[in-house]
């Protein structure tokens, strides 16, 4: 298993850098992920999306549908790509500390 | 010597027939497998553009009534024409086709010799000037088949050696045994040509030899003809150890796998076969399988010996 | 650059040696504006240290390097044991006869190579020949699993050594084939190299416990545990679909609702749950159509009755059988008349034909493909259509598992000819089609740098075909629709179109068949298909 140090914590990650132990996540880790992708400051809007994603994942064991994410956060897809350079699945989910989506998605 | 040739011939034919029979029975007795057909399935009514009866299954399995006749005819034709090779791999076809024509005709040649012997025994001479039409037919049939077979076969064998050596892609996949096979067939066909030119231009000796085989009354032949007979018999004995069976197994590969779209009807033999197979034990070692149970138990996640409710 | 020629015995080279590499300028060229090469993603230095990387510079499987010789030897021993089990009637009755017919009678004529989408796209790399892996595998079986094999190998029947390099390379190489079976179709002797490849995958999975994590651990295992490889549990599935129904109702004013667990319904519709997440329009379209046509239908909320995928088809007979059995049991419990597939190719093949000889008695419930189901709806006369609403260029991708492997060719075409005035075929199409490049489970696999291989190599022929089909209106100003009635294919196209920017550069989007039908409905006023980013 690959390892990566983020915000001073050694994390188990998959080959794309997604965290494998979601309970080790904290806000600094999200910031560190963002910085790696060139977003040096996480805004209120980032946190809205990250918190929604994370809470949804913790409650349901899976990331929400994009349409639901759009509806619940009020951000358009374009807006989500502006906030998260690699998009909701590859950036937002990763920064939220949840595993990469699999299974025909 | 004469008696040896006859004995060897009997042995070679019995050997190859037995070996082939054993192999065919082995394949035929393998258990029924999961469906793995590939379209177009030639026997389907709409098979021309690839459609299966499944397209029309609103009425579950009412439309299935197909025949294997079409498939068998197609495969037989294909065995004589090699049109699939002609379409997709022409240079290879150019040597493969004569090689196989050599085999087919050499078999026809021997079949004609055998029946020619019967014709002779019945009192009709087999000769160019025979007064019996049957005698003429066998005379020319044997002559034409033999000559064409030897020539095309020798051309094909030599051609395949060259093709397989010259084409890097083919060479990479060739084994020493491949080349041995080609050289062997080349020698068989060349010995036929040699005997025909120098010892037996009308196959008179060959026909007489076959009369001797049938009547168990060996006649003597010239050394060149004897050499060809021995080589051909050895070739027959060697054949079961090569891939030559594909001429026959091809029918199974197509009819029993590629075109096998027989549904599993309730109460059918297929179904009862499957029931039996699901009771077979599994011993695969990967942890997720949890072996030591039967297929049925594993698939339904029952513990061994747990009674079906 | 000179082409690298490989010998069969190269497979056994010292464990760490990389056998070949893919250079983007060796691949067959793409037409402009896609002819600019960006280079392919390499393994990072850290990955090179940890992971086996001895094949082609790609890692689909992220196989960790073994700790020591003892570990290597353990796997080698298991591999040999697995070879023998593949030849046993008890352990492999499922495919023994086809396997032997394909192993023993190949003429090594290489006719199949040119039929292979991967081999052709790669610029004819030896390593990707359909026969390269299978000939090696054949020689290993002959040598190590048959009596007298070692002697015959020494005497000239073809000799390959088993070592760590051999098995680790074969493992990775068994996932460089999309199991599309184009090679099998062209073989004059009926040899099926895709089947042999699948047997190889099976050996690794069933004996060594090696399988891509997307297919196994997060695939079939997760599906049997929670209900779906997406991780979607029953309550979440219901919640998601309710959300989609409400969303559609809100935006169109047409009230739709999805029936759940309705006992005695005519039809149990078995979507792929991935569609709910990645192509929700497909799910909504089926709901709209079933309701509009007055069909008595239901979804099931019993795990895994709401996810029709069955990755077992790609790599493991046991998992395959477990999942089809579950699906059939759920349908039996609901007392439905038949199961209808969603637009998912491998689900079709797994459940309609392959499962046919696994399901016995009352578990063998009637099953219908999505194409003829939709055809019946379209031509039932119950829904009014206006084909001019679909007046944009449409082409059809033939999913291998629906067309070449199942023989369902015409129903989807009848629909498109009726509802899409600008429908055009690709060349070649129907049972001669090229695979999308994501077949055989590849489309859900994306570990390490494998996505780059899928979009550049295995999907290349298809991408060229698509561009050619739309060559009359190549610009992005004309919206074009690739109809791919299979979730696996759609996912491959999604990756590929994103990678190449096909929507931005050529205006091409990809979706299913049901969406086109709904888009043509007179009652659905607002365009159902849009070229906005989804």
Short mmCIF file of N, CA and C in Angstrom, two decimals, chain C residues 68 235 251 311 336 353 458 511:
data_model
loop_
_atom_site.label_atom_id
_atom_site.label_comp_id
_atom_site.label_asym_id
_atom_site.label_seq_id
_atom_site.Cartn_x
_atom_site.Cartn_y
_atom_site.Cartn_z
N UNK C 68 10.41 -12.00 -0.95
CA UNK C 68 11.61 -12.82 -1.11
C UNK C 68 11.34 -13.97 -2.07
N UNK C 235 -30.99 1.00 0.72
CA UNK C 235 -31.67 2.24 1.08
C UNK C 235 -31.16 3.40 0.22
N UNK C 251 -38.43 19.22 -13.21
CA UNK C 251 -37.94 19.97 -14.35
C UNK C 251 -38.82 19.82 -15.59
N UNK C 311 -19.26 -8.92 -12.48
CA UNK C 311 -17.86 -8.91 -12.93
C UNK C 311 -17.26 -10.31 -12.97
N UNK C 336 -41.84 -12.47 -10.47
CA UNK C 336 -42.01 -11.73 -11.73
C UNK C 336 -42.05 -12.71 -12.89
N UNK C 353 -27.19 -15.76 -21.42
CA UNK C 353 -26.68 -17.03 -21.95
C UNK C 353 -25.77 -17.79 -21.00
N UNK C 458 -6.24 0.48 -26.17
CA UNK C 458 -7.37 -0.41 -26.45
C UNK C 458 -8.57 0.33 -27.04
N UNK C 511 -24.14 8.45 -24.82
CA UNK C 511 -25.24 8.07 -23.94
C UNK C 511 -25.84 6.77 -24.42
#
